[in-house]
PDB file of C-alpha atoms in Angstrom:
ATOM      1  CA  UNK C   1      16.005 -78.355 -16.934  1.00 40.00           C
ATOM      2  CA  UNK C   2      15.896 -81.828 -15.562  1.00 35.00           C
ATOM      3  CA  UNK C   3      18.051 -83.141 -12.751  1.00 42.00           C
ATOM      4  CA  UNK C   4      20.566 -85.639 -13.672  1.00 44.00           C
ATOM      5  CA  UNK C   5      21.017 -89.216 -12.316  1.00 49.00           C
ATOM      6  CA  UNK C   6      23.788 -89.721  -9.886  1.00 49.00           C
ATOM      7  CA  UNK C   7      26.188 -92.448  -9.972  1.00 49.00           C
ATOM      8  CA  UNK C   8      25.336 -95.029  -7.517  1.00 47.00           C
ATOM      9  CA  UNK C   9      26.333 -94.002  -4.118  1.00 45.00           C
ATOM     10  CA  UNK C  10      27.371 -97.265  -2.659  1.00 44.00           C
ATOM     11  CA  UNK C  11      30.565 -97.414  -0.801  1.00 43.00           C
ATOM     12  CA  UNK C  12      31.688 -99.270  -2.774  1.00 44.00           C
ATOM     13  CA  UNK C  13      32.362 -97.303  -5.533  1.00 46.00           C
ATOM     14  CA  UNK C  14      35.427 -95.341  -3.085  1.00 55.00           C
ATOM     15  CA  UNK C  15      35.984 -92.079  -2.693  1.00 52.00           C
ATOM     16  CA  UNK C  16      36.398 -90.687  -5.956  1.00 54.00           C
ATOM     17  CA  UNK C  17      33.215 -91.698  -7.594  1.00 57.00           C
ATOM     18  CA  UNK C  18      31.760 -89.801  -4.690  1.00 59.00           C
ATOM     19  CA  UNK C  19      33.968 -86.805  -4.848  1.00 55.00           C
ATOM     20  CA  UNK C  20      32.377 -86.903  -9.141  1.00 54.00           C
ATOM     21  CA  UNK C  21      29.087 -87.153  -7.970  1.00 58.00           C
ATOM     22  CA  UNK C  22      28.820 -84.243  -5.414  1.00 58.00           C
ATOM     23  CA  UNK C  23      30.519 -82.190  -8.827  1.00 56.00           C
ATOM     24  CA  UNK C  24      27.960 -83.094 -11.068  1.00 58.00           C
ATOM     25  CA  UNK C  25      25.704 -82.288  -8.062  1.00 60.00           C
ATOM     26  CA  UNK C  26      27.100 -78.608  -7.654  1.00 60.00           C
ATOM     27  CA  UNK C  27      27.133 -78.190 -11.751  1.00 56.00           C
ATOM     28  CA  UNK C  28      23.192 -79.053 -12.080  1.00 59.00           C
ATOM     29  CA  UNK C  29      22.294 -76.277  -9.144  1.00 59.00           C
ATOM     30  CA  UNK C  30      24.284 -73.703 -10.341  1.00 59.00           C
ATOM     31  CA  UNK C  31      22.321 -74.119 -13.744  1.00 60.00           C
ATOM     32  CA  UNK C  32      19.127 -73.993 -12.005  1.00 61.00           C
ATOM     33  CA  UNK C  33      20.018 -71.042 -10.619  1.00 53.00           C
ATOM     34  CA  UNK C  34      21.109 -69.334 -13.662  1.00 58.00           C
ATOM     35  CA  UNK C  35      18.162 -70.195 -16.113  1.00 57.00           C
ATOM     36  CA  UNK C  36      15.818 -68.648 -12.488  1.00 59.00           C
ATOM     37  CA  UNK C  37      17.999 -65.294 -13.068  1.00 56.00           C
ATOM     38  CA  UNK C  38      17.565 -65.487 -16.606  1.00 58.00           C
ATOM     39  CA  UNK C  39      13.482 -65.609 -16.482  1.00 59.00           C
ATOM     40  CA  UNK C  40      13.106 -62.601 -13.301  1.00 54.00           C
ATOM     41  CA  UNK C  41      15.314 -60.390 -15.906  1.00 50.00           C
ATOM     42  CA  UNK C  42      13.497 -61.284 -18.584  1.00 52.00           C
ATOM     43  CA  UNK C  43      10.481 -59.771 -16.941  1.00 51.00           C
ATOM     44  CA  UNK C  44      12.400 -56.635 -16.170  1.00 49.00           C
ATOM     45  CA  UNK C  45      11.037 -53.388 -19.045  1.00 50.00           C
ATOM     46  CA  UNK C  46      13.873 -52.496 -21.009  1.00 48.00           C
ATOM     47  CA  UNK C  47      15.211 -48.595 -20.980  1.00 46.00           C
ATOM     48  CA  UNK C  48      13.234 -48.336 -24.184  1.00 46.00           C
ATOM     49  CA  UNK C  49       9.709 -48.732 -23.038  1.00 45.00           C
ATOM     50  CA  UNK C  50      10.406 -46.589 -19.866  1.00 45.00           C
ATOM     51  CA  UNK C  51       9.646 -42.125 -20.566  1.00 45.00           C
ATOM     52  CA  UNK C  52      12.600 -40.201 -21.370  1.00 45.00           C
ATOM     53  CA  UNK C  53      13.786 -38.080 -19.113  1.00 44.00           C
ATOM     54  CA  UNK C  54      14.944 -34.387 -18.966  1.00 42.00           C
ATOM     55  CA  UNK C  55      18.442 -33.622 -17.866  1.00 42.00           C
ATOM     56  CA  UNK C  56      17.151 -32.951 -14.364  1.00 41.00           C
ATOM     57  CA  UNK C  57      16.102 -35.966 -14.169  1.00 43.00           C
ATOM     58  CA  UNK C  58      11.871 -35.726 -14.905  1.00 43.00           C
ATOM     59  CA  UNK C  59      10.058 -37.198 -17.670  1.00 45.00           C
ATOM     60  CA  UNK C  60       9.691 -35.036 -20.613  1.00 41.00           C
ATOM     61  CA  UNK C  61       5.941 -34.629 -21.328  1.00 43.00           C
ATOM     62  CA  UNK C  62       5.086 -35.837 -25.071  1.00 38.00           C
ATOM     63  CA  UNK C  63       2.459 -32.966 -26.033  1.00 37.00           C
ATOM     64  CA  UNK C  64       1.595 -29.748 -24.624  1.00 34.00           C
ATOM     65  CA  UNK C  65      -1.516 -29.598 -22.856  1.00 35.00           C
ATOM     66  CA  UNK C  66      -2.313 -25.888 -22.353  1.00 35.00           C
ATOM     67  CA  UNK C  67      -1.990 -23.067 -23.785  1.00 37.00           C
ATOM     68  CA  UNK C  68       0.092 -19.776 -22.182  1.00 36.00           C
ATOM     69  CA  UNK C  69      -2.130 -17.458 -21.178  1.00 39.00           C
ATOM     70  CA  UNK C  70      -1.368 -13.488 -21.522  1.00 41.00           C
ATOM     71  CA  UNK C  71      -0.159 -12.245 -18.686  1.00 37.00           C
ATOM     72  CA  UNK C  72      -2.661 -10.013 -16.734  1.00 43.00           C
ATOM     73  CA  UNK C  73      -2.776  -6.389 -16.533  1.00 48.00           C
ATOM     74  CA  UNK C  74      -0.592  -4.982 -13.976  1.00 45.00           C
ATOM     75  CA  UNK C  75      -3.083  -3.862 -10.672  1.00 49.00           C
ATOM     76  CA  UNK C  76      -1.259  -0.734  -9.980  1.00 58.00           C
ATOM     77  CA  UNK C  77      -4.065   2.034  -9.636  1.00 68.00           C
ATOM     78  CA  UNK C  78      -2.732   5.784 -10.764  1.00 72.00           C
ATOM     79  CA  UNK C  79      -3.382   8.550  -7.954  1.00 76.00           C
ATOM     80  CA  UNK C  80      -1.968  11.392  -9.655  1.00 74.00           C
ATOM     81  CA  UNK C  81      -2.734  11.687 -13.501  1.00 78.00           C
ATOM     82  CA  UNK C  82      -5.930  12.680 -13.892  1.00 79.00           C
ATOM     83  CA  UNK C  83      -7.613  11.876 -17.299  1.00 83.00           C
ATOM     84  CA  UNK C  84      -8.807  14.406 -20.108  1.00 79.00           C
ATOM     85  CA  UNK C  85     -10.468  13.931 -23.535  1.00 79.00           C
ATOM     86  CA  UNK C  86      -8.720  11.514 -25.551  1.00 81.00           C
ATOM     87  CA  UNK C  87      -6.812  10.091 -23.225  1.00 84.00           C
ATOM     88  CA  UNK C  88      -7.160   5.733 -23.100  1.00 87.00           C
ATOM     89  CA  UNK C  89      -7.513   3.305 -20.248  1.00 89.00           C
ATOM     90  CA  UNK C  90      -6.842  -0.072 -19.616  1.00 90.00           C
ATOM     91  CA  UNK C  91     -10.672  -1.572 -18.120  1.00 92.00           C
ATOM     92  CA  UNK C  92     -10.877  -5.188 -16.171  1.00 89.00           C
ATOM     93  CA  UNK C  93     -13.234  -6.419 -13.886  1.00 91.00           C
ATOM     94  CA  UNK C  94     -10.829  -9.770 -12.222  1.00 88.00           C
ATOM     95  CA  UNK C  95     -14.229 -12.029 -11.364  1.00 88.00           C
ATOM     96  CA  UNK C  96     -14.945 -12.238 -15.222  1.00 87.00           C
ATOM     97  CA  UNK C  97     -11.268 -14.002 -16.184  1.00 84.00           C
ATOM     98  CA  UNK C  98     -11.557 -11.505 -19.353  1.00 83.00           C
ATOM     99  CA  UNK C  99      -8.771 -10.014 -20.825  1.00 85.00           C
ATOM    100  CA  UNK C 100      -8.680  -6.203 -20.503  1.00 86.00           C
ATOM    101  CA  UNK C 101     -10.310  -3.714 -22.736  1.00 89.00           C
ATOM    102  CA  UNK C 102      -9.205  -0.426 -23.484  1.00 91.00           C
ATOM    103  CA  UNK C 103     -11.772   2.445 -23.303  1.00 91.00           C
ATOM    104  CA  UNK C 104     -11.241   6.346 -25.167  1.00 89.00           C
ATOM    105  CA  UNK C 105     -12.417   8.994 -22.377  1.00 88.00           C
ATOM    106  CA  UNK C 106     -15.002  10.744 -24.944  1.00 86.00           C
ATOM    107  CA  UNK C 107     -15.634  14.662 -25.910  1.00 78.00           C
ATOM    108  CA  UNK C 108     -17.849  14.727 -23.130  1.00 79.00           C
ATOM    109  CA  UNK C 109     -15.695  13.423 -20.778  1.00 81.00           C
ATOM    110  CA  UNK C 110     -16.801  10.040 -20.389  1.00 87.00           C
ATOM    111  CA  UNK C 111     -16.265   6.342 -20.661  1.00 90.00           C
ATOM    112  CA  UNK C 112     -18.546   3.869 -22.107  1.00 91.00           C
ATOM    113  CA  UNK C 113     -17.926   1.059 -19.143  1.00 91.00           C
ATOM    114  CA  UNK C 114     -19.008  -2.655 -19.796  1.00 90.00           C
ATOM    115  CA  UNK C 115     -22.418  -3.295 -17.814  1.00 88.00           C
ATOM    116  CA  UNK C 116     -22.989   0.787 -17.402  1.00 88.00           C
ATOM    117  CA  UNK C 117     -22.681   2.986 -19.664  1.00 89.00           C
ATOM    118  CA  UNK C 118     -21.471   6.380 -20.014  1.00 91.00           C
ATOM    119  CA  UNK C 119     -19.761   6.957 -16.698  1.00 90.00           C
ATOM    120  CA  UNK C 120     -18.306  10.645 -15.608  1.00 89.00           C
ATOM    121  CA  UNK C 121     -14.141   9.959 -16.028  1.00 88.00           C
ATOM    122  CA  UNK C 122     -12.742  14.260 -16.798  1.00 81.00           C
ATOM    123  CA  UNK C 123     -10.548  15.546 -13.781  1.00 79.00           C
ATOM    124  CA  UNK C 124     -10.629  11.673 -12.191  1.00 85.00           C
ATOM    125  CA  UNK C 125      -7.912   9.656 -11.489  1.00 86.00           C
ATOM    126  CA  UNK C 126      -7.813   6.047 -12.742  1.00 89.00           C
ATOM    127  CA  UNK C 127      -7.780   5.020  -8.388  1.00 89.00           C
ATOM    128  CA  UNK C 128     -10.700   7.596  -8.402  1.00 90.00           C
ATOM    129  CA  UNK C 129     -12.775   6.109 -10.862  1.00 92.00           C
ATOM    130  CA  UNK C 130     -12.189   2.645 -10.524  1.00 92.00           C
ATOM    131  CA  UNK C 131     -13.721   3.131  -6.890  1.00 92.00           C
ATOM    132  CA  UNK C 132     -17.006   4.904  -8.424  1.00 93.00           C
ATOM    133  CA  UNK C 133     -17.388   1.438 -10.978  1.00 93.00           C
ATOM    134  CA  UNK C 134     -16.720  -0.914  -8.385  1.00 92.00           C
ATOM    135  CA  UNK C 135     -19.552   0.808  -6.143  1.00 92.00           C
ATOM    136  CA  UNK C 136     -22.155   1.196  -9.289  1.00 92.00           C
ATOM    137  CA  UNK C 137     -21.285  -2.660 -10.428  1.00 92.00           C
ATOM    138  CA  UNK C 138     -21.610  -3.683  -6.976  1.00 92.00           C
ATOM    139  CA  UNK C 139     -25.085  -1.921  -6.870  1.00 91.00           C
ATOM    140  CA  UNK C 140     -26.394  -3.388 -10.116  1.00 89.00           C
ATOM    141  CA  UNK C 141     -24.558  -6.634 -11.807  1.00 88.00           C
ATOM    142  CA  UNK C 142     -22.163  -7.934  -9.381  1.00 90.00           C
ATOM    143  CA  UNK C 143     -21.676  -9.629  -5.897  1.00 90.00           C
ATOM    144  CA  UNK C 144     -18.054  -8.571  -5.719  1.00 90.00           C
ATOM    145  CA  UNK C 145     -16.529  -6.587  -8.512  1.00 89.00           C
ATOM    146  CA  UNK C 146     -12.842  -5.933  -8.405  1.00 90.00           C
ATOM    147  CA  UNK C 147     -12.075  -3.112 -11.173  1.00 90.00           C
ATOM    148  CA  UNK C 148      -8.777  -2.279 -12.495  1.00 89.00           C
ATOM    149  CA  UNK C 149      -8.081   0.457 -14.273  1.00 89.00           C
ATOM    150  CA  UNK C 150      -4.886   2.148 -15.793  1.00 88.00           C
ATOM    151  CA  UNK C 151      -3.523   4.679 -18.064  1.00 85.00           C
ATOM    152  CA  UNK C 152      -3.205   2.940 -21.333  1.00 85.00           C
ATOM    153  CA  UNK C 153      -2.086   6.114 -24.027  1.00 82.00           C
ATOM    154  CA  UNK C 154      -2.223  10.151 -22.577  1.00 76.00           C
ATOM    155  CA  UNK C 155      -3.761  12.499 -25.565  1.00 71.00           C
ATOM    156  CA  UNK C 156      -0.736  14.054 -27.005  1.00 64.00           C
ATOM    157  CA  UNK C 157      -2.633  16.396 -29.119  1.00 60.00           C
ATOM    158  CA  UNK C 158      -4.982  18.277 -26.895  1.00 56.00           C
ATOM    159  CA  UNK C 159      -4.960  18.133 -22.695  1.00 52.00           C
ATOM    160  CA  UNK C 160      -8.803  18.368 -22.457  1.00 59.00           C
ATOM    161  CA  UNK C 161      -6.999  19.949 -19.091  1.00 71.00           C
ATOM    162  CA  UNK C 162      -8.187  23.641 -19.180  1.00 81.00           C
ATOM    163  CA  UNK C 163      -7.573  26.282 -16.680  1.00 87.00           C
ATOM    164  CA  UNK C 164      -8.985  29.681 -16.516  1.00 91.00           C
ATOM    165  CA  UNK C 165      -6.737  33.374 -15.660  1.00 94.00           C
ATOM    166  CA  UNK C 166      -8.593  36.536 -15.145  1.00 94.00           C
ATOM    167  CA  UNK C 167      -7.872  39.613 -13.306  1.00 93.00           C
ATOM    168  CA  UNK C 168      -4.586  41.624 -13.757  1.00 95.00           C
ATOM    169  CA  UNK C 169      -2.524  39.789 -15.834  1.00 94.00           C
ATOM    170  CA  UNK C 170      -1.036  40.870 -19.551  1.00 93.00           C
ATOM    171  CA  UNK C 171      -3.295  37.975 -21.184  1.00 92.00           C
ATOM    172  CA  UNK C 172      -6.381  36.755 -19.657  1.00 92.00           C
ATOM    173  CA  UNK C 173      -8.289  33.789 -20.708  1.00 90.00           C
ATOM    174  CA  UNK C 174      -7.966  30.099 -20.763  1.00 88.00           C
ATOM    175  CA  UNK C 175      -5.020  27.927 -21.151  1.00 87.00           C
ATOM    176  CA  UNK C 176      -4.323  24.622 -22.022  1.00 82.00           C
ATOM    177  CA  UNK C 177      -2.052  22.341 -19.223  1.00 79.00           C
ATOM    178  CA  UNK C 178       0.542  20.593 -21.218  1.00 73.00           C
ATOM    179  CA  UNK C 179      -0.711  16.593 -20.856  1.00 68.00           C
ATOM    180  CA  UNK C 180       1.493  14.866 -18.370  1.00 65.00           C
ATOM    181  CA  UNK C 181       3.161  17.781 -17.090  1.00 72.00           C
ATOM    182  CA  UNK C 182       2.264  19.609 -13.370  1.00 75.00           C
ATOM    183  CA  UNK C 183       1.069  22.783 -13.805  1.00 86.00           C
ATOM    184  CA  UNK C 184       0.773  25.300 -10.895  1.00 91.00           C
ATOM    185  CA  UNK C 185      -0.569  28.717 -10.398  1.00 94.00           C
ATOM    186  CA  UNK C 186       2.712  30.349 -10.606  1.00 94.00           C
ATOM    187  CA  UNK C 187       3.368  28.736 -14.099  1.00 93.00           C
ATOM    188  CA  UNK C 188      -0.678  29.385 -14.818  1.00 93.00           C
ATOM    189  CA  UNK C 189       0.266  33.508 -14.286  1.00 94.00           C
ATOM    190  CA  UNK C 190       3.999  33.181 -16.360  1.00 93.00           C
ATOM    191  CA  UNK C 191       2.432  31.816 -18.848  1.00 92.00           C
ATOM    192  CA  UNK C 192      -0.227  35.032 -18.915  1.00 92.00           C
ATOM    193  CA  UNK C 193       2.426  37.404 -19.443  1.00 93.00           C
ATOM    194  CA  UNK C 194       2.861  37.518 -15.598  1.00 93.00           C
ATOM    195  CA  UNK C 195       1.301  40.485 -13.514  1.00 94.00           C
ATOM    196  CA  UNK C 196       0.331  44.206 -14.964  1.00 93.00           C
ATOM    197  CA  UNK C 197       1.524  46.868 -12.763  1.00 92.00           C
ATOM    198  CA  UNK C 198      -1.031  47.261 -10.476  1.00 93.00           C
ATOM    199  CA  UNK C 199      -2.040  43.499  -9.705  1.00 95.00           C
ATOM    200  CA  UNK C 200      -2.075  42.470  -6.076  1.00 95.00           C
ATOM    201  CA  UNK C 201       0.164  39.506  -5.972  1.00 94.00           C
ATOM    202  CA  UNK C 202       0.135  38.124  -2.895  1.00 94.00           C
ATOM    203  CA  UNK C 203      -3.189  37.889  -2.443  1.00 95.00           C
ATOM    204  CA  UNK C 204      -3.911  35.464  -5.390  1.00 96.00           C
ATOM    205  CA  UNK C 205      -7.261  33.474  -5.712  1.00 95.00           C
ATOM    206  CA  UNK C 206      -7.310  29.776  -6.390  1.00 94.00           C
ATOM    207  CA  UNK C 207     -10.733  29.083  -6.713  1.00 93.00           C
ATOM    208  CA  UNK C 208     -11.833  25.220  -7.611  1.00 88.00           C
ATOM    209  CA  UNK C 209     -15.342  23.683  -8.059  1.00 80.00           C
ATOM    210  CA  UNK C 210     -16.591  20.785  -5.665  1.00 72.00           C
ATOM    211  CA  UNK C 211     -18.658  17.677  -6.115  1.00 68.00           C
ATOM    212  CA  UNK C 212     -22.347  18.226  -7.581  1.00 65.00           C
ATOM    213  CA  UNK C 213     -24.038  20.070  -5.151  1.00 62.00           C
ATOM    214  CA  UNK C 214     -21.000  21.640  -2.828  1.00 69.00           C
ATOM    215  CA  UNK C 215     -19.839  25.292  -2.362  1.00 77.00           C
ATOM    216  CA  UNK C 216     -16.392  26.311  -5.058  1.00 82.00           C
ATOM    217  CA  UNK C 217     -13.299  25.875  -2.325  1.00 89.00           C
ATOM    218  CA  UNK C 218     -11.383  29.431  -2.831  1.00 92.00           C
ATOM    219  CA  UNK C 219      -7.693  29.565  -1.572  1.00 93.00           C
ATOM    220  CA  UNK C 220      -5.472  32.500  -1.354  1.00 95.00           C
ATOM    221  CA  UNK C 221      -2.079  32.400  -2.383  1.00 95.00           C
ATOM    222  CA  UNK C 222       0.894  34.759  -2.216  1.00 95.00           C
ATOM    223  CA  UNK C 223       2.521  34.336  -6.050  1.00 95.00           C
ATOM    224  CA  UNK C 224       5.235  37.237  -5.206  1.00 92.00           C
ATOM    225  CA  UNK C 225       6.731  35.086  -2.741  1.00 92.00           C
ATOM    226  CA  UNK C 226       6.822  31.961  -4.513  1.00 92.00           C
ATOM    227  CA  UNK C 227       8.484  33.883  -8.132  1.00 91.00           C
ATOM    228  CA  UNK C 228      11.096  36.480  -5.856  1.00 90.00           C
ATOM    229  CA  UNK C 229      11.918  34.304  -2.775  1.00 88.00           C
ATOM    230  CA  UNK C 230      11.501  31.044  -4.556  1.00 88.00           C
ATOM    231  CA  UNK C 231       9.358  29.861  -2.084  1.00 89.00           C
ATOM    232  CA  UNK C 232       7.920  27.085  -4.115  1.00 88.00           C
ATOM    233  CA  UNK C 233       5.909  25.195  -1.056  1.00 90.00           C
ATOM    234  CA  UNK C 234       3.300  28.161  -1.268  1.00 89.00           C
ATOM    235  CA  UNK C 235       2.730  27.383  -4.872  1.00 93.00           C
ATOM    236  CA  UNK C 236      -0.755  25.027  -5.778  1.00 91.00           C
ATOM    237  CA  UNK C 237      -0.504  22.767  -8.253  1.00 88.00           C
ATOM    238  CA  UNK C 238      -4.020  23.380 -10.509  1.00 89.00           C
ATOM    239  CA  UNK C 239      -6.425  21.323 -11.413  1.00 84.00           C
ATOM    240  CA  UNK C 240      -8.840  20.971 -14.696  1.00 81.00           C
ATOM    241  CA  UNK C 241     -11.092  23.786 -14.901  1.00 82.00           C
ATOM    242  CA  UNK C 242      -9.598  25.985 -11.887  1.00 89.00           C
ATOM    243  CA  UNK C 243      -9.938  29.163 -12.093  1.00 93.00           C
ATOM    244  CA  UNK C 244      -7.296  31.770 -10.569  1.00 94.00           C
ATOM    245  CA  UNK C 245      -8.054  35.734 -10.183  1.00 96.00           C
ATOM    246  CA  UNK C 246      -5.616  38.110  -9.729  1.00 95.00           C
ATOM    247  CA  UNK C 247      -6.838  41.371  -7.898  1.00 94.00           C
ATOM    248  CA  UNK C 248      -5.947  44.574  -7.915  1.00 93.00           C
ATOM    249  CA  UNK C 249      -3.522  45.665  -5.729  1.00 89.00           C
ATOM    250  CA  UNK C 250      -4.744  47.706  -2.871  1.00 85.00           C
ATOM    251  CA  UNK C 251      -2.799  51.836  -2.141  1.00 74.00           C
TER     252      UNK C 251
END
């Protein structure tokens, strides 16, 4: 915009043609002003061109850009359960950011592990036996191997947990423990009929196997207390292929 000529500013033009001319003055700055304003908020982005925003007040990305990824397997190691034939466990090894197989504990009592082979798994608990892969991995393929393992489906069909009863009970022989369920050497005799009449019940033998290449461990247990005075602390809970002998009772 172009300034515009003032009146002349002679004296003798009086007061009022000077009072016009500081006016016209006043009028031509404040349009200065105004057209400045005009171009700085011209330059200003409008609300369109900025990201929308989420109600708390972020911008709302405009794609995804990764995929969810499963969650992972829950590292909780089982102490207590340990596996049979049939049964089904949940296999990772953390370092190779896989997800997690699931491996069938064979007729022969064994898993087919990733990198091994057939490893030994009957009588073991998934804690157990993910120790023994982490020091064999360790040993051959890895530098670190952290190994979880869990119970992924128990065999409802058949235990593959076996215990042996000989001696003087009504019904010798071997019995099946019910899978999940804690089965103890009172319930092992019950379940054979219970004593004959001349069996020697407080002087009942628990006798277990050890590691390759370690003496069987043989505990004595008094059954007669546990079933008459239901003193169940004395009681053993038994393990796969245990074997418990009832004597004869001594006159």
């Amino acid at each position: 915009m172009k300034r515009q000529p003032c009146p002349s500013s002679s004296w003798a033009l009086g007061l009022p043609t000077l009072y016009a001319c500081l006016l016209l003055l006043q009028l031509t700055l404040g349009d200065m002003v105004a057209a400045e304003a005009g171009r700085e908020a011209s330059a200003i982005p409008t609300p369109a061109s900025a990201p929308a925003a989420s109600p708390l007040g972020s911008p709302v990305p405009s794609a995804i850009s990764a995929l969810a990824v499963p969650a992972p397997v829950p590292e909780v190691m089982d102490d207590k359960q340990k596996l049979a034939v049939g049964d089904s466990v949940i296999f990772r090894v953390v370092e190779d950011q896989e997800l997690a197989k699931v491996l069938n504990v064979t007729d022969a009592g064994q898993l087919d592990v990733p990198e091994l082979g057939l490893v030994p798994a009957l009588g073991k608990t998934c804690k157990q036996l993910a120790e023994e892969i982490k020091v064999r991995l360790e040993e051959t393929t890895y530098i670190r191997a952290t190994v979880v393992l869990g119970i992924h489906l128990l065999n409802k069909t058949m235990s593959g947990r076996r215990v042996h009863v000989a001696g003087y009970v009504l019904r010798q022989g071997p019995q099946d423990i019910p899978p999940g369920e804690s089965w103890t050497v009172s319930k092992a005799i019950l379940n054979a009929g219970g004593f004959t009449e001349f069996a020697d019940g407080k002087n009942v033998k628990l006798v277990r196997s050890g590691p390759k290449g370690t003496p069987s461990k043989t505990t004595v247990i008094n059954i007669l207390d546990v079933l008459k005075k239901g003193r169940s602390e004395n009681d053993v809970t038994v393990e796969p292929e245990d074997v418990i002998y009832v004597p004869i009772r001594k006159w």
